[in-house]
CSV table of C-alpha atoms and ligand atoms in Angstrom, one decimal:
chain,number,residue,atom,x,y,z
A,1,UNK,CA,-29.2,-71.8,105.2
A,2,UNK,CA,-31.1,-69.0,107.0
A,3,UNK,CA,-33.8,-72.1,108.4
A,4,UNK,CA,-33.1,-72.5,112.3
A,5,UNK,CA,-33.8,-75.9,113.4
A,6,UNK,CA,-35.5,-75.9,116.5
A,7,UNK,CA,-35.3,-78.3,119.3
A,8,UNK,CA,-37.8,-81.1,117.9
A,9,UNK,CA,-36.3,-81.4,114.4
A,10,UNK,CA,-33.3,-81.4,112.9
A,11,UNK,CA,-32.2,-80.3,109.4
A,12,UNK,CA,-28.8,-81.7,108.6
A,13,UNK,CA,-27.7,-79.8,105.1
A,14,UNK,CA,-23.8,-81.0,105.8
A,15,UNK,CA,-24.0,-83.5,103.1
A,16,UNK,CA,-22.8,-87.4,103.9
A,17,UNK,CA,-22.6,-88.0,107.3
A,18,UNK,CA,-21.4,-91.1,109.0
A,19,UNK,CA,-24.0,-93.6,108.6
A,20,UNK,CA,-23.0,-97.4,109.5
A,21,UNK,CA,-26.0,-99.9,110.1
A,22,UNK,CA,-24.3,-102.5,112.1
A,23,UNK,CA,-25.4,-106.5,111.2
A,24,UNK,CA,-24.7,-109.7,109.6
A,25,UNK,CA,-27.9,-111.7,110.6
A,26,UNK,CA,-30.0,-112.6,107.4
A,27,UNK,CA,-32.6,-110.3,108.5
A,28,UNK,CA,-30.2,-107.2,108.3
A,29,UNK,CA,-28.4,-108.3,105.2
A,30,UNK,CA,-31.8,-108.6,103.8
A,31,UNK,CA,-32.8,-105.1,105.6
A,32,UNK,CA,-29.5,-103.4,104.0
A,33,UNK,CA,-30.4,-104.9,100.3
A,34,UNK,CA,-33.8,-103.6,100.6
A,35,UNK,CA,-32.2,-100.6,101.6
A,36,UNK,CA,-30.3,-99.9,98.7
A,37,UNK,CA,-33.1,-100.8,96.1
A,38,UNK,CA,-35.6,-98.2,97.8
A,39,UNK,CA,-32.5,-95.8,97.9
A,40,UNK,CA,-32.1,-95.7,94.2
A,41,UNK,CA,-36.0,-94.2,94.1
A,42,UNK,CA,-38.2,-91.3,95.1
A,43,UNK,CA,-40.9,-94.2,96.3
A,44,UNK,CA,-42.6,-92.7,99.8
A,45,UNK,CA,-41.6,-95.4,102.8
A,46,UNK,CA,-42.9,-96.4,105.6
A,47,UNK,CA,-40.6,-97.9,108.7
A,48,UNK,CA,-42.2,-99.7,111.9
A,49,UNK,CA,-40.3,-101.4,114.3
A,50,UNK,CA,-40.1,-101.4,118.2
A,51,UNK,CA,-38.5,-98.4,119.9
A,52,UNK,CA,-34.3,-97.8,119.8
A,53,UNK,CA,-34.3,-100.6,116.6
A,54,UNK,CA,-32.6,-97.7,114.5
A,55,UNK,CA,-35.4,-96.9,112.5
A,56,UNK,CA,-33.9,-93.5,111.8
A,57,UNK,CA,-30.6,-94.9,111.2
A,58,UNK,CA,-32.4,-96.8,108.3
A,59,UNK,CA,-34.1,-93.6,107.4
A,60,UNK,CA,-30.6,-91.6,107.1
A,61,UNK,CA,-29.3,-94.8,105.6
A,62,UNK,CA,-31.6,-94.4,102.3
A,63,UNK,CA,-31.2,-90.6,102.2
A,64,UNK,CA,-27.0,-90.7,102.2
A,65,UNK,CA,-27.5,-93.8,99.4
A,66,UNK,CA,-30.2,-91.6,97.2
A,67,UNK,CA,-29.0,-89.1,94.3
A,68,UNK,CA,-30.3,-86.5,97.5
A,69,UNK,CA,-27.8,-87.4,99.5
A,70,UNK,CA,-26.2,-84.0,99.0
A,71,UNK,CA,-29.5,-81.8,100.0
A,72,UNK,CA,-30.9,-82.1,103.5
A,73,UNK,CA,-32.4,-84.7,105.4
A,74,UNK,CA,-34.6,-83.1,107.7
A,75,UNK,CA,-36.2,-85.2,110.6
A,76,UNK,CA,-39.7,-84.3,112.3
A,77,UNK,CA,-40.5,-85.8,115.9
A,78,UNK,CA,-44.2,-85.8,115.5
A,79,UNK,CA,-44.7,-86.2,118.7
A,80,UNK,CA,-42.6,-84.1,120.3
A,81,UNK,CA,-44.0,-80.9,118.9
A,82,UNK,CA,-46.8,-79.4,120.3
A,83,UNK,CA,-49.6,-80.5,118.2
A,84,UNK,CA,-51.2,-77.0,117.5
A,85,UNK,CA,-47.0,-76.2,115.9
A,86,UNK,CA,-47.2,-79.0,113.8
A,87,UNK,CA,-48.8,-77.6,110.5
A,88,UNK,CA,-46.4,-74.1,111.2
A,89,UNK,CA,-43.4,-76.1,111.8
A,90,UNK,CA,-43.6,-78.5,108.2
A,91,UNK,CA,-45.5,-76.2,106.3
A,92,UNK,CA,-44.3,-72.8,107.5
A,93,UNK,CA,-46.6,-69.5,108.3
A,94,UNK,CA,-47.3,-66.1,107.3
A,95,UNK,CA,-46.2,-63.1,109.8
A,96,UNK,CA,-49.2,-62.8,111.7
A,97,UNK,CA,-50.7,-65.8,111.0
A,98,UNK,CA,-51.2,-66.6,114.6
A,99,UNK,CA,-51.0,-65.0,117.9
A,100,UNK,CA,-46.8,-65.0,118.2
A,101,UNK,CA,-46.3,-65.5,114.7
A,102,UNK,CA,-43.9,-62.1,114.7
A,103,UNK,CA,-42.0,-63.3,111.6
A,104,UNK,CA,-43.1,-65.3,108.4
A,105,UNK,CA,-41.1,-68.7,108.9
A,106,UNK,CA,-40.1,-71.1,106.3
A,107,UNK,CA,-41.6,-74.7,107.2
A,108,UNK,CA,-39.3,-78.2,107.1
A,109,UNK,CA,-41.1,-79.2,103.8
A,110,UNK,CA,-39.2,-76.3,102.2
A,111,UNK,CA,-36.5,-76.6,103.8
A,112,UNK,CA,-36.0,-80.3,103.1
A,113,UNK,CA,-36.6,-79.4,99.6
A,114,UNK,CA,-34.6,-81.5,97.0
A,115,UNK,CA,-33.4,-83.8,99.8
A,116,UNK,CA,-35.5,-85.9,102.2
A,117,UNK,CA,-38.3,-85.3,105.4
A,118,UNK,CA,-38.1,-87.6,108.3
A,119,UNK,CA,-42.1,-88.3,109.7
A,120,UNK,CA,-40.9,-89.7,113.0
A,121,UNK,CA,-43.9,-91.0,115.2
A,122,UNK,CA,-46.2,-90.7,111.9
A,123,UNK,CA,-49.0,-92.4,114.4
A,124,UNK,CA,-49.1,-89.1,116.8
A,125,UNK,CA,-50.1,-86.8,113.8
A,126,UNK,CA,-53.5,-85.3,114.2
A,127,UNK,CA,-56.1,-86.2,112.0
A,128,UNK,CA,-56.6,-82.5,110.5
A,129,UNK,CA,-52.9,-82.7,109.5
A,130,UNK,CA,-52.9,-86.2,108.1
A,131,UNK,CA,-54.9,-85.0,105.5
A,132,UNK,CA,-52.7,-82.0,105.0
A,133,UNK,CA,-50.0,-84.0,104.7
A,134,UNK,CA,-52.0,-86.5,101.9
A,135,UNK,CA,-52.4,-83.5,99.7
A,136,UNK,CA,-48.8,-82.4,100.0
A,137,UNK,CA,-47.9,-85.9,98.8
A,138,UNK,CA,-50.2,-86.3,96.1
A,139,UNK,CA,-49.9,-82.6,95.0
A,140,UNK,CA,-46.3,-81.9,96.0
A,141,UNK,CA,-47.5,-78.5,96.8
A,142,UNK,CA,-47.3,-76.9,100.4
A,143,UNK,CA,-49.6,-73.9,101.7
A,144,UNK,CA,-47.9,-71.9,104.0
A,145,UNK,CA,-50.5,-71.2,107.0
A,146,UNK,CA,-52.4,-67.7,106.9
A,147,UNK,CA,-51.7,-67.6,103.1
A,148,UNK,CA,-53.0,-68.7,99.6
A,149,UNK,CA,-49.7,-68.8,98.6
A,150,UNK,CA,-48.8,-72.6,97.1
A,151,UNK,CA,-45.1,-73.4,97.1
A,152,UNK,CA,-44.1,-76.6,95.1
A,153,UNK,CA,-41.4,-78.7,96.5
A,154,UNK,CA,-39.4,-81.7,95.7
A,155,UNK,CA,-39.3,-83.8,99.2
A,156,UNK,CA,-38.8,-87.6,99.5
A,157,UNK,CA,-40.9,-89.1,102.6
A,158,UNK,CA,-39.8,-90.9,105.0
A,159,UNK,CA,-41.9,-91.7,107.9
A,160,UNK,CA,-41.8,-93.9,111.2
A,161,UNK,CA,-43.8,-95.4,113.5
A,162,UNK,CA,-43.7,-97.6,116.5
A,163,UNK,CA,-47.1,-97.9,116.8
A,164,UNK,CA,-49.7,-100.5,114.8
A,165,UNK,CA,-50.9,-98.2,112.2
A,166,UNK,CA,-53.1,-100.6,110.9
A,167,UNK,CA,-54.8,-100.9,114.0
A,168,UNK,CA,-55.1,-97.3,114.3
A,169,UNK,CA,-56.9,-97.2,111.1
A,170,UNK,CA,-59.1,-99.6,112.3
A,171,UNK,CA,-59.8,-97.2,115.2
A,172,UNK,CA,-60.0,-94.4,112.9
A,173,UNK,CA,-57.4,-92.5,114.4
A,174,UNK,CA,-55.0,-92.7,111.4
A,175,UNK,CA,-56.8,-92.2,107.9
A,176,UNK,CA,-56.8,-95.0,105.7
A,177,UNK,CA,-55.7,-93.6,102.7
A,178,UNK,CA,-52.9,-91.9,104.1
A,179,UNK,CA,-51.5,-95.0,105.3
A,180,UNK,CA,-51.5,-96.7,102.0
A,181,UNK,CA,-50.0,-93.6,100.4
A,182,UNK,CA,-46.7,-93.9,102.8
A,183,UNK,CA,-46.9,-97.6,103.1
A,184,UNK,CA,-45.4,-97.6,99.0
A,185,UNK,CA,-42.8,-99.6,100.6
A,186,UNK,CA,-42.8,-100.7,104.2
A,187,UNK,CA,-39.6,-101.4,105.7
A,188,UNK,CA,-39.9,-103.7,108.9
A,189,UNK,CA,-36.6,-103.0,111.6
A,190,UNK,CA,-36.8,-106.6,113.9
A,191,UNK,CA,-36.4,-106.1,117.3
A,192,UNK,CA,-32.8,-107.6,118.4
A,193,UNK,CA,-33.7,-110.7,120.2
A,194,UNK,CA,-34.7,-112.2,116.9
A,195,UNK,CA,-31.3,-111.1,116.0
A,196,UNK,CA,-29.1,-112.0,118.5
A,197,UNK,CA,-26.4,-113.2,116.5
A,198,UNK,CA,-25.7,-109.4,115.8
A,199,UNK,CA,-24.8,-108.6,119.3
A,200,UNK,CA,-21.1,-109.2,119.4
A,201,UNK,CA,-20.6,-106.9,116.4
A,202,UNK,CA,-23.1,-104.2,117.7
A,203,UNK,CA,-20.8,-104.7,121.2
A,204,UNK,CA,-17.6,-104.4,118.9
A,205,UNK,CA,-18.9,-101.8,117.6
A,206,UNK,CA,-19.5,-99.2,120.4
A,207,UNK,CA,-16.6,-100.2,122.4
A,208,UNK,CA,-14.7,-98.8,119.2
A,209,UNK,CA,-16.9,-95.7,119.4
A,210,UNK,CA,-16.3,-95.2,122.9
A,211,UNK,CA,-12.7,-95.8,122.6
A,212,UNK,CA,-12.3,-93.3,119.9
A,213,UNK,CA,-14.5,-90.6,121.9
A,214,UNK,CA,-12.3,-91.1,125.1
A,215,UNK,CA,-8.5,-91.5,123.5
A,216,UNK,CA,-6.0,-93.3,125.9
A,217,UNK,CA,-9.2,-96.3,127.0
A,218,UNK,CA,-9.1,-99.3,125.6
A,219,UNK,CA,-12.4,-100.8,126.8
A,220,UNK,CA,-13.2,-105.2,126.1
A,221,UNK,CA,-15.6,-107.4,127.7
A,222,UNK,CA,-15.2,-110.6,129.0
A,223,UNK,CA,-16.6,-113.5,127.5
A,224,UNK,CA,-19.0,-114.1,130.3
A,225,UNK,CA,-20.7,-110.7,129.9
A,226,UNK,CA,-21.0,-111.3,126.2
A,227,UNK,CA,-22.9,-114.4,127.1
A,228,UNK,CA,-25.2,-112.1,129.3
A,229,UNK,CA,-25.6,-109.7,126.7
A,230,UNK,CA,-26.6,-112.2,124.3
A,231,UNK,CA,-29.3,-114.0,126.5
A,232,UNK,CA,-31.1,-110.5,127.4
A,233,UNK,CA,-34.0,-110.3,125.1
A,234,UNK,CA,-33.4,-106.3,125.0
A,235,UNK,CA,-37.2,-104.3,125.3
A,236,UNK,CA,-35.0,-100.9,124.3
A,237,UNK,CA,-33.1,-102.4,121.4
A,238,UNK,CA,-29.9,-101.5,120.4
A,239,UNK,CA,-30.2,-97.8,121.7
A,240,UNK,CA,-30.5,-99.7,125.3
A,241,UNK,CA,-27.2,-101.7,124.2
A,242,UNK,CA,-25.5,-98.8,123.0
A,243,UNK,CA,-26.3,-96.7,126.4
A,244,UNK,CA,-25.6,-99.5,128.6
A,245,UNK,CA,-21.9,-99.8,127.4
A,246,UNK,CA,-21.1,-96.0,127.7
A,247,UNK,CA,-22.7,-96.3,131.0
A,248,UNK,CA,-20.3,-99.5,132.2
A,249,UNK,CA,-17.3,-97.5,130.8
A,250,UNK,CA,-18.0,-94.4,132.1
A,251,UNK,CA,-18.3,-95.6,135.6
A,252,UNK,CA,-15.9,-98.2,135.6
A,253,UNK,CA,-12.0,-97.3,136.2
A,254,UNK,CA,-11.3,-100.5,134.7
A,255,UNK,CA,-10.8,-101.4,130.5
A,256,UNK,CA,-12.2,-104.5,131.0
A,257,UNK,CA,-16.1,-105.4,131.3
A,258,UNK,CA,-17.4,-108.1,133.6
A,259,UNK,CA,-20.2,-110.0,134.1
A,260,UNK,CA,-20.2,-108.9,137.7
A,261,UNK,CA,-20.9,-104.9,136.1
A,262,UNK,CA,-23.7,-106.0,135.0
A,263,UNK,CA,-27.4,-104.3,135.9
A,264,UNK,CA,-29.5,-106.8,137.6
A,265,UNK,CA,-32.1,-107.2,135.0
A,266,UNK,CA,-29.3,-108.5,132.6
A,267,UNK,CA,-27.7,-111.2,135.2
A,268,UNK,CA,-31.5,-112.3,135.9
A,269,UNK,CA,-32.3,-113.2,131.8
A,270,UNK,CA,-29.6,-116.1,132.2
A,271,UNK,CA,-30.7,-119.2,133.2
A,272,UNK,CA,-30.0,-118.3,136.8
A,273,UNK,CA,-30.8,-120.5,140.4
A,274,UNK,CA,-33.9,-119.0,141.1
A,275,UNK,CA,-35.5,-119.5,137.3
A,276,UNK,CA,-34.5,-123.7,137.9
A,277,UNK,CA,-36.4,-124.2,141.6
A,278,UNK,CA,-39.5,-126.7,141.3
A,279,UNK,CA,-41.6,-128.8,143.8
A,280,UNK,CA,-40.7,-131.8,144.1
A,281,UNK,CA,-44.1,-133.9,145.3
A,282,UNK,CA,-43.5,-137.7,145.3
A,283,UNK,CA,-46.6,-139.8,145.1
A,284,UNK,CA,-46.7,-143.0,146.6
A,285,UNK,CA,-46.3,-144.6,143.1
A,286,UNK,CA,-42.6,-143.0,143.1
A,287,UNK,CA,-41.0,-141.4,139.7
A,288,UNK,CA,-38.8,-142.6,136.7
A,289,UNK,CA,-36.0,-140.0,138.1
A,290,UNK,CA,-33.6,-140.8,135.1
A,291,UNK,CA,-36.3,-139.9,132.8
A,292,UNK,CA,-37.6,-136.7,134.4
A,293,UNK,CA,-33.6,-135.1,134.6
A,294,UNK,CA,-33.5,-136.4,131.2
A,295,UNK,CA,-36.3,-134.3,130.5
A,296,UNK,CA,-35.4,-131.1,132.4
A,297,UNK,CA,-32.2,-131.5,130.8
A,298,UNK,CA,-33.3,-131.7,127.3
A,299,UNK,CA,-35.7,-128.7,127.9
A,300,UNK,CA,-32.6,-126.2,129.4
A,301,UNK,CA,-30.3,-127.6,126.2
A,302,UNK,CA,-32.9,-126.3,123.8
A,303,UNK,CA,-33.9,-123.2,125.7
A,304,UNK,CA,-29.9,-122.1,125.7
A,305,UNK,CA,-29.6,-123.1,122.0
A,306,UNK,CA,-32.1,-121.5,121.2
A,307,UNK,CA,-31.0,-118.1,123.2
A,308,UNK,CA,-27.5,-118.2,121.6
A,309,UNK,CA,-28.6,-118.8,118.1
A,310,UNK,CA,-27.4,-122.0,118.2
A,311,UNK,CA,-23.8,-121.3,119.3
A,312,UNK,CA,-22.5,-124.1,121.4
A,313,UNK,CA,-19.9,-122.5,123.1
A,314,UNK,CA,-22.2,-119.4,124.2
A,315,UNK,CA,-25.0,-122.1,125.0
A,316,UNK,CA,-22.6,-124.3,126.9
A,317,UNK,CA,-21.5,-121.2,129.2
A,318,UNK,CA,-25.7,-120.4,129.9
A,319,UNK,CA,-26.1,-123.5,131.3
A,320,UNK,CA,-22.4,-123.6,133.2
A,321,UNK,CA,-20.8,-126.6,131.4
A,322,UNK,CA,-17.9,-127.4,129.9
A,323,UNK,CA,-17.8,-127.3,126.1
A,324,UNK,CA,-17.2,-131.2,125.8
A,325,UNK,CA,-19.8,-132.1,128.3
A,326,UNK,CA,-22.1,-130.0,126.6
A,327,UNK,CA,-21.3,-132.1,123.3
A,328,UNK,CA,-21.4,-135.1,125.5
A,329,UNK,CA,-25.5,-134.2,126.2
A,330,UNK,CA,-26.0,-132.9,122.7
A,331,UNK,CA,-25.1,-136.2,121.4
A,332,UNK,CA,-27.0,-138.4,124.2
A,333,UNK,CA,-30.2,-136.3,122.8
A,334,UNK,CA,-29.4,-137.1,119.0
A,335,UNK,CA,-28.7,-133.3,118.4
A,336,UNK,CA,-26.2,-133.3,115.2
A,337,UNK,CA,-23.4,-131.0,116.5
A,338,UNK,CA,-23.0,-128.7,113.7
A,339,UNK,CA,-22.0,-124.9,114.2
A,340,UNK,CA,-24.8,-123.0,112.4
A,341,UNK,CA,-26.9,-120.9,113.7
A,342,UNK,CA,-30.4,-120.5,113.7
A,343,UNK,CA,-32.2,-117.7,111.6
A,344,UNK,CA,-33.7,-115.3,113.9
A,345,UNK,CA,-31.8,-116.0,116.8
B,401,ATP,N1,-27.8,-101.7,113.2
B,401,ATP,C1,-27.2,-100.7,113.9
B,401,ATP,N2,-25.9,-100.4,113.8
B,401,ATP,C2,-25.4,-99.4,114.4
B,401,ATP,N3,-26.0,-98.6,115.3
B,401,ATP,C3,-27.4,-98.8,115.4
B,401,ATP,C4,-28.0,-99.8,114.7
B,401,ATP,N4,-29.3,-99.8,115.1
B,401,ATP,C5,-29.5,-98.8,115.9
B,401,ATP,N5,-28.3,-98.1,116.1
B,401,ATP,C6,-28.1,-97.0,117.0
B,401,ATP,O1,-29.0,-97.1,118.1
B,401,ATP,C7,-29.6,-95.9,118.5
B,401,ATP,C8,-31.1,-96.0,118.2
B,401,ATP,O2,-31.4,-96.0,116.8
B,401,ATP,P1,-32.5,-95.1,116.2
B,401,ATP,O3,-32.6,-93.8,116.8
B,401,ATP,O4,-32.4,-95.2,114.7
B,401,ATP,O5,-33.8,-96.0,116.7
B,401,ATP,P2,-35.4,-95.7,116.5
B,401,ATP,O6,-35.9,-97.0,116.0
B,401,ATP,O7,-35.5,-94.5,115.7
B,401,ATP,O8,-35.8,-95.5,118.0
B,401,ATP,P3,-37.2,-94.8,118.5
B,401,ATP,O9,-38.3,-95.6,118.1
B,401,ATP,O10,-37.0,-94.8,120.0
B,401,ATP,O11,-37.2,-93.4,117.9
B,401,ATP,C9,-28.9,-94.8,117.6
B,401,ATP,O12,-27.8,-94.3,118.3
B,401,ATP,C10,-28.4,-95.6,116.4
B,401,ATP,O13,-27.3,-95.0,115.8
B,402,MG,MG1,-36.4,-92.7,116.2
C-alpha cells in the first residue's frame, strides 16, 4: 500500500495480528461475548472506559473477529493530531489544497477502506469535523479537501472515548446526533478494581510476554506481591500493570518479584500501620473494649474481603494472619466460609 502512516495513526494492512484480551471475571466473559456478536456486523460502536483499560485492544478484537479482518484496521488518535490536520489526515486533500499541501494525499477513510477506522479520543474532535464525520457515516461518501470530488468507501467505525460524552453533549461540545449515530452499540471496558480477580492472569500473562521478549529469564512473583497487586485499586489500568512488571524486571537482576520491589504507592494501598492509627479518648464513663475491637475487627475483615474478591487466603495475608485464624474470625462473625468470589471484585 503506497498510504504512509504517520506518527499519530497507524494503518495495520498485515492481516490477523496477535490479539488476546486477557480475563475470566464475569464482566470480561460478558465483554468478550458482546464482542463476538457486534463482530459478526457492520453496526458503528462506541467504547468508553477509563484510560489503559484496553479499549483499543477491544477495538482490534472486533476488527480480527469481523469478515474484515483481512483489510486494514486503521487507528486515528484524535487528539494527538493537530486539530487544523484532522479533516486532511481522514479525509485526504487535493495538491494544493492548503499552504504545504505539495502532494494530493490519500486520507485514512480510504485507506481503511473495506476494513475498519479507529476514532480514538472521539471527544477531542472539533465540532466542524463532527459533522463531517456524521455525513461520512450516514452517506458513506468522503470529500477529499480542496475538491468536489466524492469517493465512496466501505469503513466500519470504531470509536473511543475516555471522556463523558454525554456530558459533553450537554455542554454542547459534542453534537448530539453524532453521538447517537456511533453510540449503535456502546461497549463499556470496567476499570480493573472492579475486576480484580483478573489480576493474577493479567500478571501471568506479561511475565510470559516478557519472558519470551528476553529468552534465558524466567521472571515469578511472590505471593506477597500478588497480594499487593491485587489490593491497588490501579488509576492507569492494566497498561499501568503491564508497564510496572517490565519495569520490575528490567531493573531487577533477580527472576523473582518481591513485595519489597514494589513502588511505594502500591505497598501504601494495603492495609498498612499508618492507615490503622486512631485516638484513643476515654471518657470518664470508660468503653466496652471487647465490643469496640470486635467492631474494628469486623470492619478490616470486610474491607480485605472485599479487596481480594472474596479470596480468603489473599484476604487473610492483607490483614497478616494465618489462614486458620482468619477462618477462626470469619466464623466468630457468622461469615459462611465459602470460596466464591464476589462479582466485581
Ligand atoms: N484484557 C487485557 N488482556 C491483555 N492485555 C490487555 C488487556 N487490557 C489491556 N491490555 C493491554 O494494556 C495496554 C493498554 O490497553 P489499550 O491501549 O487498549 O487501552 P486504552 O483503553 O485504549 O487506553 P487509553 O485510554 O490510554 O488510550 C495495551 O498494551 C493492551 O494490550
Ligand atoms: Mg487507547
Amino acid at each position: 500500500m503506497s498510504f504512509a502512516a504517520s506518527r499519530n495513526s497507524t494503518v495495520d494492512d498485515s492481516g490477523a495480528g496477535a490479539v488476546r484480551l486477557i480475563g475470566e471475571h464475569p464482566s470480561m466473559v460478558r465483554l468478550r461475548a458482546l464482542i463476538e456478536r457486534v463482530a459478526a456486523t457492520d453496526s458503528t460502536v462506541l467504547i468508553s472506559g477509563e484510560s489503559g483499560v484496553g479499549k483499543e485492544l477491544v477495538a482490534r478484537s472486533i476488527h480480527e473477529l469481523s469478515a474484515r479482518r483481512n483489510r486494514p484496521f486503521v487507528a486515528v488518535n484524535c487528539a494527538a493530531i493537530p486539530q487544523e490536520m484532522l479533516e486532511s489526515e481522514m479525509f485526504g486533500h487535493e495538491r494544493g489544497a492548503f499552504t504545504g499541501a505539495i502532494a494530493a494525499r490519500q486520507g485514512l477513510f480510504v485507506a481503511a477502506n473495506g476494513g475498519t477506522i479507529f476514532l480514538d479520543e472521539i471527544g477531542d474532535m472539533p465540532l466542524l469535523l463532527q459533522a463531517k464525520l456524521l455525513r461520512v457515516l450516514e452517506e458513506h461518501q468522503v470529500r477529499p479537501l480542496g475538491t468536489n470530488r466524492t469517493i465512496t468507501v466501505d469503513v466500519r467505525v470504531i470509536a473511543a472515548t475516555n471522556r463523558d460524552l454525554e456530558r459533553a453533549v450537554k455542554e454542547r461540545i459534542f453534537r448530539e446526533d453524532l453521538y447517537y449515530r456511533l453510540k449503535v452499540v456502546p461497549i463499556v471496558v470496567p476499570p480493573l478494581r472492579q475486576r480484580r480477580s483478573d489480576i493474577p492472569l493479567l500478571v501471568s500473562y506479561f511475565l510470559e510476554r516478557l519472558r519470551a521478549r528476553f529468552p534465558g529469564r524466567n521472571w515469578t512473583i511472590s505471593d506477597d506481591a500478588m497480594v499487593y497487586l491485587w489490593a491497588y485499586d490501579w488509576p492507569g489500568n492494566v497498561r499501568e500493570l503491564e508497564n510496572l512488571l517490565e519495569r520490575l524486571v528490567v531493573l531487577s537482576d533477580r527472576d523473582l518479584i518481591e513485595a519489597s520491589q514494589l513502588p511505594d504507592e502500591i505497598r501504601r494501598a494495603s492495609v498498612g500501620a499508618s492507615e490503622t492509627e486512631f485516638n484513643v479518648a476515654l471518657g470518664e464513663g470508660g468503653i466496652d473494649l471487647t465490643a469496640l475491637v470486635r467492631r474494628i475487627e469486623g470492619r478490616y475483615i470486610n474491607e480485605a474481603l472485599k479487596r481480594t474478591g472474596g479470596n480468603k487466603q489473599a484476604a487473610a495475608k492483607l490483614l497478616r494472619l494465618k489462614r486458620t485464624t482468619f477462618s477462626a474470625k470469619l466464623r466468630r462473625y457468622g461469615v459462611v466460609d465459602t470460596d466464591s468470589s464476589a462479582e466485581n471484585l
